[in-house]
XYZ file of C-alpha atoms in Angstrom:
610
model
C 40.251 149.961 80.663
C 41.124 147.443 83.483
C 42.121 143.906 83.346
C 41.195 143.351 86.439
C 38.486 139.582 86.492
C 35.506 141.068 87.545
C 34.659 137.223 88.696
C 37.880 137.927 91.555
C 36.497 140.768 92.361
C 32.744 139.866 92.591
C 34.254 136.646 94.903
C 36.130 138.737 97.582
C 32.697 140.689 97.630
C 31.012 137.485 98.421
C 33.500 136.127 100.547
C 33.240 139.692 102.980
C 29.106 139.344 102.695
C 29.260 135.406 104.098
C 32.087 136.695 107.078
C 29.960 139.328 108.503
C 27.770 136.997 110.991
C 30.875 136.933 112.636
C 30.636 140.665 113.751
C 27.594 140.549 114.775
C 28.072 142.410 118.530
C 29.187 145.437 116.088
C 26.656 147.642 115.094
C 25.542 149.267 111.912
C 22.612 150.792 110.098
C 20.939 149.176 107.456
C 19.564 151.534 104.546
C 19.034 148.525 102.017
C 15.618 146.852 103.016
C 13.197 147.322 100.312
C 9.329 147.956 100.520
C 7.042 145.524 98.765
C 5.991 148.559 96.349
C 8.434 150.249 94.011
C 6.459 153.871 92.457
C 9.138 154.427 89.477
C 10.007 151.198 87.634
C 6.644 151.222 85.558
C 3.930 153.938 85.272
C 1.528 152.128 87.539
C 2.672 151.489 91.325
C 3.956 147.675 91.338
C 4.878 145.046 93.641
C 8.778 144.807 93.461
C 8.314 140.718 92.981
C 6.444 141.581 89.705
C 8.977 144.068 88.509
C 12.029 143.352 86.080
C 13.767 146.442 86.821
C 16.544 147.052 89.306
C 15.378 148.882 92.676
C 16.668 150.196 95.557
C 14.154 152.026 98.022
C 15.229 154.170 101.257
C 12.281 154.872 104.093
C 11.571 157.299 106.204
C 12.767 154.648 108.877
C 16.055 154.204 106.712
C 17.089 158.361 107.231
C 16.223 158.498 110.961
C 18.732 160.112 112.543
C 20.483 161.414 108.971
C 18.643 164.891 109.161
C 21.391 167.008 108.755
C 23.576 164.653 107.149
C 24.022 165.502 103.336
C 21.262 162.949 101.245
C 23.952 161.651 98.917
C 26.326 160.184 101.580
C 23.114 157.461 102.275
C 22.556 157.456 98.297
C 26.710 156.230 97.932
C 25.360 153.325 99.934
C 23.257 152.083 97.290
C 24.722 149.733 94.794
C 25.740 151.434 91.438
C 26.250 154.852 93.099
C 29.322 157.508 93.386
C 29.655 161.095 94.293
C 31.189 164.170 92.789
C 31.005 166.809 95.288
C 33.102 169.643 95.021
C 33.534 170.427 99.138
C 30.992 170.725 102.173
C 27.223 170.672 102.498
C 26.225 172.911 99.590
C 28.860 173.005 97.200
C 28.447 171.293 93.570
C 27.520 167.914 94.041
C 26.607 165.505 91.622
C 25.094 161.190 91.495
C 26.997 159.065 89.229
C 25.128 155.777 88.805
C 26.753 153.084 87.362
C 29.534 155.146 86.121
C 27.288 157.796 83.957
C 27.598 161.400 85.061
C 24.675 163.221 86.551
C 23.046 164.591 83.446
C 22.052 161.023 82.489
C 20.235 160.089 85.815
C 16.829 162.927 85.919
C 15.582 163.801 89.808
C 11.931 163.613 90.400
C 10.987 165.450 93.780
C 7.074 165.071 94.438
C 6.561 164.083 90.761
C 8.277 167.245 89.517
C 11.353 166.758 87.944
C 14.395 169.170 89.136
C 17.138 168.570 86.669
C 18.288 172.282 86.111
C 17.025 173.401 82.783
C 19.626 176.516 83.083
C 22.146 174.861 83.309
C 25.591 173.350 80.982
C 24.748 170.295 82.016
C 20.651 169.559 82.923
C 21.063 167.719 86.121
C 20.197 168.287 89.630
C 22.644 169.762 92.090
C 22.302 167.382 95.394
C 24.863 168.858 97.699
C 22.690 170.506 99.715
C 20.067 168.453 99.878
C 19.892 166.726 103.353
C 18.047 164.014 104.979
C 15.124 165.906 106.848
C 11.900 166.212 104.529
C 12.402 163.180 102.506
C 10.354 160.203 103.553
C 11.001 158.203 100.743
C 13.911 157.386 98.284
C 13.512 155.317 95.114
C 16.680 154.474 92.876
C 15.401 153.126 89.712
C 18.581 151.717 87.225
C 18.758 151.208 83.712
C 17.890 153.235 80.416
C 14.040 154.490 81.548
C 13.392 156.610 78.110
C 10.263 154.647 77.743
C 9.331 155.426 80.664
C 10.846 158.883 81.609
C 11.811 160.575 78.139
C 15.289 162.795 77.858
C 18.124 162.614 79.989
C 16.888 158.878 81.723
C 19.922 156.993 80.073
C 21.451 155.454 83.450
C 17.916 155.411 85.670
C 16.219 157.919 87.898
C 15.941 159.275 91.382
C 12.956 160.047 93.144
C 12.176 161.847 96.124
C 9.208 162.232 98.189
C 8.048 163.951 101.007
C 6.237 163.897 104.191
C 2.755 162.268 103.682
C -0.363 160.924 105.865
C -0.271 157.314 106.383
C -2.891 157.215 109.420
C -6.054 159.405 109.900
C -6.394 162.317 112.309
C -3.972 164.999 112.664
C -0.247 163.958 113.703
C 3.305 166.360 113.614
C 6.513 165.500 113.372
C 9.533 167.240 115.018
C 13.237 167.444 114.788
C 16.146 169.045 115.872
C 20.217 168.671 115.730
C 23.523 169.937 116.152
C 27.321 169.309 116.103
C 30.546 169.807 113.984
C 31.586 172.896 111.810
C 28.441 175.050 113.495
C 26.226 173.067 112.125
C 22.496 173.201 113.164
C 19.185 171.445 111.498
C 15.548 171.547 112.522
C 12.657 170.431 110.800
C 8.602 170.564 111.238
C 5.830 168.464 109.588
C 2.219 168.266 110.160
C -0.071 165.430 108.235
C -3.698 165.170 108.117
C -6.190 162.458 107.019
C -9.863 163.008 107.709
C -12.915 162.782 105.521
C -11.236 161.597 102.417
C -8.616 164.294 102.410
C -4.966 164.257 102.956
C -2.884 167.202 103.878
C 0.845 167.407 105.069
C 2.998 170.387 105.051
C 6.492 170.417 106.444
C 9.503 173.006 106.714
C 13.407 172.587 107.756
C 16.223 174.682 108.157
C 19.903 173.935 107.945
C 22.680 176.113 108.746
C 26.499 175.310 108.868
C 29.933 177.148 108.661
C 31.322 174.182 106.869
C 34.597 174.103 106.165
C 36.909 174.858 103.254
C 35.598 173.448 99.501
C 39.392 173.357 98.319
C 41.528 171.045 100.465
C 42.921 172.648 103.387
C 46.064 169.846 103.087
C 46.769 172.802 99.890
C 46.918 176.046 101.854
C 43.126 177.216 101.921
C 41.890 178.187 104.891
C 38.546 179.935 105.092
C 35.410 178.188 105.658
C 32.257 177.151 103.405
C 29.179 178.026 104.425
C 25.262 177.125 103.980
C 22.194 177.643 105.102
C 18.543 176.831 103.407
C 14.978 176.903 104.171
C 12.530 174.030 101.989
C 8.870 174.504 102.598
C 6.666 171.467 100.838
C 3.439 171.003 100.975
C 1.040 168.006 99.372
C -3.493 167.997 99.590
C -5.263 165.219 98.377
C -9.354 165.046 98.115
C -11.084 161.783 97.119
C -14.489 163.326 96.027
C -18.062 161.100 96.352
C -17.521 159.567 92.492
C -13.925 158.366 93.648
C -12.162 160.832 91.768
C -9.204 162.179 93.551
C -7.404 165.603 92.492
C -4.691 167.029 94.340
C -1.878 169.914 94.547
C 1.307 169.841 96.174
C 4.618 171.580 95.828
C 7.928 172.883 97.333
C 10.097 176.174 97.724
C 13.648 176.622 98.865
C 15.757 179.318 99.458
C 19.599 178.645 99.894
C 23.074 180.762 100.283
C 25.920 178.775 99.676
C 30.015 179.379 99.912
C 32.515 177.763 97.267
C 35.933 178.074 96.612
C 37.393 179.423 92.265
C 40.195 178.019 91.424
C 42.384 180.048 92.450
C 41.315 178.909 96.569
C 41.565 181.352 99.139
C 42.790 184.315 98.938
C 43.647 186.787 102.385
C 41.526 189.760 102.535
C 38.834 188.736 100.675
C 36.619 186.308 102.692
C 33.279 185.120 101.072
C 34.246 186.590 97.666
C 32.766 182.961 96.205
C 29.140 182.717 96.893
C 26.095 181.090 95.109
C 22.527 182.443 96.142
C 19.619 179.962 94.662
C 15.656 180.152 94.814
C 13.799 177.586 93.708
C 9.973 176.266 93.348
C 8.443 173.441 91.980
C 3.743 172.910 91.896
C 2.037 170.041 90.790
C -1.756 169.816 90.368
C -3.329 166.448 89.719
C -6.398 164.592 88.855
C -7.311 160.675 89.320
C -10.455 159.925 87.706
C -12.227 156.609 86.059
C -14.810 156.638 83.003
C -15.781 153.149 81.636
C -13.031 150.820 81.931
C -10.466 153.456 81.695
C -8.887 155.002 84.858
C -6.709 158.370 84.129
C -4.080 160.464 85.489
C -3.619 164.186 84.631
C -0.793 166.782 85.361
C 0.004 169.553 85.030
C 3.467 170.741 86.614
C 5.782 173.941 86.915
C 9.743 174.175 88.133
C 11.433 177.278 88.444
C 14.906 177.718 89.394
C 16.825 181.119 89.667
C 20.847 180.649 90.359
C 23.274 183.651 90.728
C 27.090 183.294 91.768
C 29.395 186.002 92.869
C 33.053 185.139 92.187
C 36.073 187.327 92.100
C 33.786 190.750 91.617
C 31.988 188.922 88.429
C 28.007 188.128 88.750
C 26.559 185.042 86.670
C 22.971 185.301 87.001
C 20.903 181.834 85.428
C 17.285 181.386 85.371
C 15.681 178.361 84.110
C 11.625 177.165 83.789
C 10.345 173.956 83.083
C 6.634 173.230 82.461
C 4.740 170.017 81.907
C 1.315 168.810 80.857
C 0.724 164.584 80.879
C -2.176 162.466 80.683
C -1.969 158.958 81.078
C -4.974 156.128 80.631
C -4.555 152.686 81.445
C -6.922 149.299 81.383
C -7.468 145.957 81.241
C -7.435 144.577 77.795
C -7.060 140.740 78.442
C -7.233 138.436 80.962
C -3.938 139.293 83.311
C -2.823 142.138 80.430
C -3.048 145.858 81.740
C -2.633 148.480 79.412
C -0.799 152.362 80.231
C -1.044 154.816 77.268
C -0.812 158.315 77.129
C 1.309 161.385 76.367
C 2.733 164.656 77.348
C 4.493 168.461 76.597
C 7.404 169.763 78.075
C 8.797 173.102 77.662
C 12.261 174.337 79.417
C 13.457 178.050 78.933
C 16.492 179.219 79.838
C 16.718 183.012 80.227
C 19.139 184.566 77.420
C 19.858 180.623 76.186
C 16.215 180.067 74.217
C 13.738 177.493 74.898
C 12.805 173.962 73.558
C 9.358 171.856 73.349
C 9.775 167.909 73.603
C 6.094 166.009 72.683
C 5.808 162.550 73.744
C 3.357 159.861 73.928
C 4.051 156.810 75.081
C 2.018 152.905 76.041
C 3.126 150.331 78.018
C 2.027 146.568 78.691
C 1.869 144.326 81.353
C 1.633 140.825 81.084
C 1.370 137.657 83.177
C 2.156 134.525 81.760
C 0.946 132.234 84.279
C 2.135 132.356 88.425
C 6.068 133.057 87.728
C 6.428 135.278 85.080
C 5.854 139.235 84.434
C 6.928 140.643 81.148
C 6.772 144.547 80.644
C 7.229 146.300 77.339
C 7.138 149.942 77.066
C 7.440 152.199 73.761
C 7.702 155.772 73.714
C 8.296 158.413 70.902
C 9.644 162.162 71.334
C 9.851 164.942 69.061
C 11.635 167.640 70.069
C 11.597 171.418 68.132
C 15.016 171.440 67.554
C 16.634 167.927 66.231
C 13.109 166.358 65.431
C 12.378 162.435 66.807
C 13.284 159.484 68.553
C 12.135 156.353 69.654
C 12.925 154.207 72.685
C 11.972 150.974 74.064
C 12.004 149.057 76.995
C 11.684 144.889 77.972
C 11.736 144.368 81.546
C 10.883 140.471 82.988
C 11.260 138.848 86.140
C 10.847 135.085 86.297
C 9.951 133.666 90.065
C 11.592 130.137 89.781
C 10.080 129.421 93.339
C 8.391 132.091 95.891
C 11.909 132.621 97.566
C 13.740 132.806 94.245
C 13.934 135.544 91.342
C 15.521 136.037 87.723
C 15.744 139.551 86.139
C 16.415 141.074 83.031
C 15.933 144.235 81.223
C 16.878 145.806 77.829
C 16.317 149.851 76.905
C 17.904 152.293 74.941
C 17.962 155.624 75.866
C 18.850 159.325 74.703
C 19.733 162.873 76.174
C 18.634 165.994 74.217
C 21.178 168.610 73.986
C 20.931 171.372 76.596
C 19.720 174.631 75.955
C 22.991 175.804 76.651
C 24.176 173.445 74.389
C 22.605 174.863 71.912
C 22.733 178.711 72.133
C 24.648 179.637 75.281
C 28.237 181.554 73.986
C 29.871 178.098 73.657
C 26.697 176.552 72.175
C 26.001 175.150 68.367
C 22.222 174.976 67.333
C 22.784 171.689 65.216
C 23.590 169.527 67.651
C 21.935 166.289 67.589
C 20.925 163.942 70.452
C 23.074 161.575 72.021
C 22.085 157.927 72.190
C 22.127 154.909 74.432
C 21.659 151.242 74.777
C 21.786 149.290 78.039
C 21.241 145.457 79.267
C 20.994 144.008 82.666
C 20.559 140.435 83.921
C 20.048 139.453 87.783
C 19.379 137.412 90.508
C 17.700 138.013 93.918
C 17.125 135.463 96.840
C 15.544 135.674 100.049
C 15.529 133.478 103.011
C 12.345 135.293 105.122
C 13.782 139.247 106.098
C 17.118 138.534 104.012
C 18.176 138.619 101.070
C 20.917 138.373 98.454
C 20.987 140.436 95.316
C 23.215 140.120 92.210
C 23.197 142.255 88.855
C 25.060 142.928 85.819
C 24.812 145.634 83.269
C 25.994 146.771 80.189
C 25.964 150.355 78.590
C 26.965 152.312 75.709
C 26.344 155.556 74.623
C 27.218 157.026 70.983
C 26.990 160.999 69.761
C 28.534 162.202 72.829
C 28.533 165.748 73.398
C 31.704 167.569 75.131
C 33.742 170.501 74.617
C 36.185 170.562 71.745
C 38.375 173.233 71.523
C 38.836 172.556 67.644
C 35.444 173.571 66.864
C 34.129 176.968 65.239
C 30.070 176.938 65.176
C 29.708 178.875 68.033
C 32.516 181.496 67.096
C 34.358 181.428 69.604
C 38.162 181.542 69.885
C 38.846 178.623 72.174
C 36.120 176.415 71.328
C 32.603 174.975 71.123
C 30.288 172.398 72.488
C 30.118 169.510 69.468
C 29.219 166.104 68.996
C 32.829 164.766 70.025
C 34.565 161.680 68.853
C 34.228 158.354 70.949
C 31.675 156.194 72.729
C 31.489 155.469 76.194
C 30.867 152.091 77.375
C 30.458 150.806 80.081
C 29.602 147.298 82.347
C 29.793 145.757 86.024
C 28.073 144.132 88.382
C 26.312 145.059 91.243
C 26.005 143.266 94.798
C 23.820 143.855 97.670
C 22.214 141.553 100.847
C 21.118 142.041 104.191
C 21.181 138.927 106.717
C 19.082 139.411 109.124
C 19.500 137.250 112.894
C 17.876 137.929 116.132
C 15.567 140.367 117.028
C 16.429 143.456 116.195
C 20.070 142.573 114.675
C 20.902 142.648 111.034
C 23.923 142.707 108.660
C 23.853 144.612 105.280
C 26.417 144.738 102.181
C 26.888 146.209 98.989
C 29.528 146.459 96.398
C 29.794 147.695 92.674
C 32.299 146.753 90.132
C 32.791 149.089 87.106
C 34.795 148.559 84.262
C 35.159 151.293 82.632
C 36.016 151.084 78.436
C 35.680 154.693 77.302
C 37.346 157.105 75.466
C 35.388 160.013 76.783
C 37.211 161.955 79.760
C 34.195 163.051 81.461
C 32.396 159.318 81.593
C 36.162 157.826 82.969
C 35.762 160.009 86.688
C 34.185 157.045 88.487
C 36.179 154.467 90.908
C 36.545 151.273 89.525
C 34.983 149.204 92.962
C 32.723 150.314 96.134
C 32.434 148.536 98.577
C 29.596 149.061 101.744
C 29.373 147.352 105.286
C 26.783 147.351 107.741
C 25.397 145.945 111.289
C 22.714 146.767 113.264
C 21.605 145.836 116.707
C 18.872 146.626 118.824
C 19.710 146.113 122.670
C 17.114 145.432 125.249
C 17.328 148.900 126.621
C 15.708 149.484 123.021
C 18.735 151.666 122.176
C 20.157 150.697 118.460
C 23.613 151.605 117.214
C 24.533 151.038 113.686
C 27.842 150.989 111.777
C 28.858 151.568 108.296
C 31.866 151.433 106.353
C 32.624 152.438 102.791
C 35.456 151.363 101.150
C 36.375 153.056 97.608
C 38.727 151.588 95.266
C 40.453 151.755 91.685
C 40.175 155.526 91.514
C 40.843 157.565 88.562
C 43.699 160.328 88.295
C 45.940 158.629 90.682
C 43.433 159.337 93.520
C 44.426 157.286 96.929
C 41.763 154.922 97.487
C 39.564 155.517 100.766
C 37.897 154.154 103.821
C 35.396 155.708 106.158
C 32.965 154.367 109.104
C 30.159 155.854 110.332
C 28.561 155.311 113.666
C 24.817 156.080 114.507
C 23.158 155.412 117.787
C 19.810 155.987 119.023
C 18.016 155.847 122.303
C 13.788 156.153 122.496
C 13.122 159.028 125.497
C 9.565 158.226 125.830
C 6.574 156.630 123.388
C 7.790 158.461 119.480
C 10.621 159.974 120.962
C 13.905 159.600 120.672
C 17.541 160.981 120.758
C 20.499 160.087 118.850
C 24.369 160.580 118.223
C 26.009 160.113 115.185
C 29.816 160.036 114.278
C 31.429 160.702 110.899
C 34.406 159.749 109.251
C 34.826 158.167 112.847
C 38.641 157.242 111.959
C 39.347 160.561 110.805
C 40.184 159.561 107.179
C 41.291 162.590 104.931
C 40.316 162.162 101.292
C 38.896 163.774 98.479
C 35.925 163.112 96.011
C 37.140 165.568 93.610
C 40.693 165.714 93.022
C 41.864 169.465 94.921
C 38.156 169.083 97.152
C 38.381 168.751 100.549
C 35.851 166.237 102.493
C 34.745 166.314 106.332
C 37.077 165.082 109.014
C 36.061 163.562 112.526
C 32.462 165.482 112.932
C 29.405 164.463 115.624
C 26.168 165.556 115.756
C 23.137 164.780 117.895
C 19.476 165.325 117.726
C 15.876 164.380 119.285
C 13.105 163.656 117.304
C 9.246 162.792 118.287
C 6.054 162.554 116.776
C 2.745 163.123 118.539
């Protein structure tokens, strides 16, 4: 546990945030504006002002010129967010948010959620996801059982892709290259005529990468990927004003990584994973009476198989989802959300689980300033039986430029199915449990802004691997409900200044202090710290700057800095090319302790829309 005064810490923070008008001629890109919407934070789309949860939203406009780049490098940007990525663009990576590990923070793509049911650990494996094909990114923090069921102890991540936002037919178009072989392009179309939508886009990405385990230790062949993602979304308002819809996504990827035992001559790309996934979504929006609905239905498939060393691991792993959800108006500036939902995973050879849910939330006005949210929600799952969480989230708007924050939740994460019945699995585990708080403060002065947070959470009933244990009948150990509770709190920082036209300043920094027991919840640095500018020059040509700077690392790793440098130049009318530099100062570190990172690399690319 550190000793460190978070209040020292949290001042240096403040003191770099109020010095950065004076770099103002440098330039940097600025991912942290947020959109007067947020789509996650309660089950009804609500204006961020009104919303007690904390929020961080990426645009389309935020990920231009990031196609190729991997999406988490943009997502460690965010306050509250680290990275565990086990080499180049698609090898293991995993989002730590606010120092929980991935299998507490569910990924929503298109309203399907892709947490890997076949997996040890259900979470989603972002290190190959890149920038092109999502147009929006929505970080929502805090326990979100309520709102989101298993798994949503430490928030949620949603993606979203390409969608119409004017009528008649427009496509989108993108292409770039640079470092380690690397090559992206990507396609979308979008349609809006007669009350329907349709968009459908498709992008590519191959690289040669470079090696997952450090080259600084002796390895020396490279890493590979290359995947293809199709997604597609159709909307139809019909004459009544009901709307139903379908959408969905496939992608195929071939990936290199590195065993343990790194590379070995005469035997180049022993270590490969091949993965196919899909994920469909049908919908319904409808009104009777005073009630307006929302139906589902939804289907994820994911089928994983590594070759390593001779030895084939084959994993295959469904999820399917029905949920209806009902909301009104049952008092003057009181809105009502009620509903509920079935989920069944399967994991091939591991046996399947049902979770049941229903769930109502309220939203309440008291007067011009204040918003109070409660939601309640209650699970039963076929295998440890029920739970019950609960959410307060309120946001007090002591004048129109000035808001106060807090939240309250508790949380829980069922055991996996591989948990349960894989080899190393015991069929009586139980579910493990969480509690979290969070108090904060946002003010704006017109497009700026200056965030604060701080949070608190604990989890209890921990499940790890103890080698002491017997249910599963194995020789070296079993999965079991493991002594020890994680806790953990911080704060979070983030602001953008904006001067000029066109010019902009952005920062963000977390500070974790981490009081746990529990090895696997102590792998997070202790403080992050992000740096931006942005200027537009009359030429209309924009360059942008970031730095990250990542401190109080755990297992003696050497602390880290990196800049980034994008700039862009508009060709014609929706046109434009762009360069981008990373790890400009050539910084060699690691994520993962023995897990090597990219050196010096450029890329450029053109992108238009017509």
């Amino acid at each position: 546990m550190t000793t460190r005064p978070a209040f020292l810490t949290l001042t240096a923070a403040l003191a770099l945030t109020t010095a950065l008008p004076a770099l103002a001629q440098v330039a940097a890109q600025d991912p942290f504006v947020l959109d007067d919407i947020t789509l996650t934070a309660n089950r009804e789309p609500t204006e961020l002002s009104r919303s007690g949860s904390s929020v961080s939203v990426l645009t389309g406009e935020s990920l231009e010129g990031l196609a190729g780049q991997p999406l988490s490098r943009s997502l460690t940007r965010l306050p509250g967010v680290t990275l565990s990525q086990q080499g180049p663009l698609g090898t293991l990576g995993a989002l730590q948010l606010r120092g929980a590990p991935a299998q507490y923070v569910p990924v929503v793509i298109d309203g399907i959620e892709v947490s890997d049911p076949a997996a040890t650990r259900p979470y989603y494996d972002i290190g190959g996801q890149i920038g092109a094909g999502v147009e929006r990114v929505e970080l929502l923090r805090g326990a979100q059982s309520a709102l989101y069921g298993s798994r949503a102890v430490a928030g949620v991540l949603s993606l979203q892709s390409l969608r119409p936002t004017e009528d008649g037919l427009h496509h989108h178009f993108g292409i770039e290259a640079g470092s380690y072989d690397t090559l992206t392009a990507s396609y979308g179309a979008t349609l809006r005529r007669d009350g329907t939508d349709l968009a459908f886009q498709a992008s590519h990405v191959r690289t040669d990468g470079f090696s997952a385990l450090d080259e600084d230790d002796g390895n020396f062949e490279e890493d590979g990927y290359e995947a293809t993602r199709l997604s597609f979304y159709s909307a139809h308002t019909l004459q009544n004003g009901a709307v139903i819809g379908f959408n969905g996504f496939w992608e195929d990827s071939t990936g290199d990584f590195d065993d343990w035992l790194g590379d070995v001559a005469g035997t180049p790309g022993d270590d490969y994973s091949e993965r196919e996934s899909y994920g469909l979504r049908g919908f319904a929006q409808f009104t009777t009476g005073a009630v307006d609905h929302d139906i589902a239905l939804t289907r994820y498939r994911i089928d994983r198989t590594s070759w390593s060393d001779g030895f084939v691991s084959p994993f295959t792993g469904t999820r399917t989802k029905l949920s209806w959800q009902g909301a009104t108006d049952i008092g003057q500036d009181v809105r009502a959300v009620f509903g509920a939902d079935t989920e069944k995973e399967d994991s091939d050879g591991n046996g399947d689980a049902r979770i049941n849910g229903v769930f109502v939330e309220t939203t309440a006005a008291l007067g011009d300033r204040i918003d109070i949210t409660t939601s309640l929600r209650r699970d039963d799952h076929s295998r440890f039986g029920g739970f019950t969480s609960g959410r307060v989230a309120a946001v007090y708007r002591a004048d129109d430029d000035l808001l106060l924050r807090a939240a309250l939740g508790n949380g829980f994460r069922a055991p996996s199915l591989y948990e349960l019945f894989g080899d190393y699995g015991d069929a009586s585990l139980e579910r493990e449990e969480s509690r979290t708080y969070e108090i904060g403060v946002e003010k704006q002065w017109g497009d700026s802004y200056l965030r604060a947070t701080a949070f608190w959470l604990k989890t209890e009933s921990l499940i790890g691997f103890d080698y002491a244990a017997t249910a599963c009948g194995q020789p070296f150990g079993c999965y079991a409900q493991v002594d020890g509770t994680a806790r953990r709190r911080g704060v979070e920082f983030d602001g953008r200044y904006a001067f000029g036209a066109g010019h902009a300043l952005t920062a963000a920094y977390t500070f974790i202090d981490n009081q746990t027991d529990v090895p696997e919840w102590a792998m997070v640095p202790e403080r992050v710290l992000n740096l931006g500018v942005q200027t537009t020059f009359a030429t209309g040509t924009t360059a942008g700057i970031d730095l990250q700077h990542v401190a109080g690392r755990p297992d003696d790793l050497e602390d880290f800095t990196t800049v980034d440098l994008l700039v862009s130049h508009p060709l014609r009318d929706n046109a434009e090319a762009y360069l981008r530099l990373e790890n400009v100062l050539d910084e060699d570190y690691q994520w993962v302790e023995g897990y090597g990172t990219s050196g010096r690399a450029v890329y450029a690319g053109l992108r238009a829309s017509f």
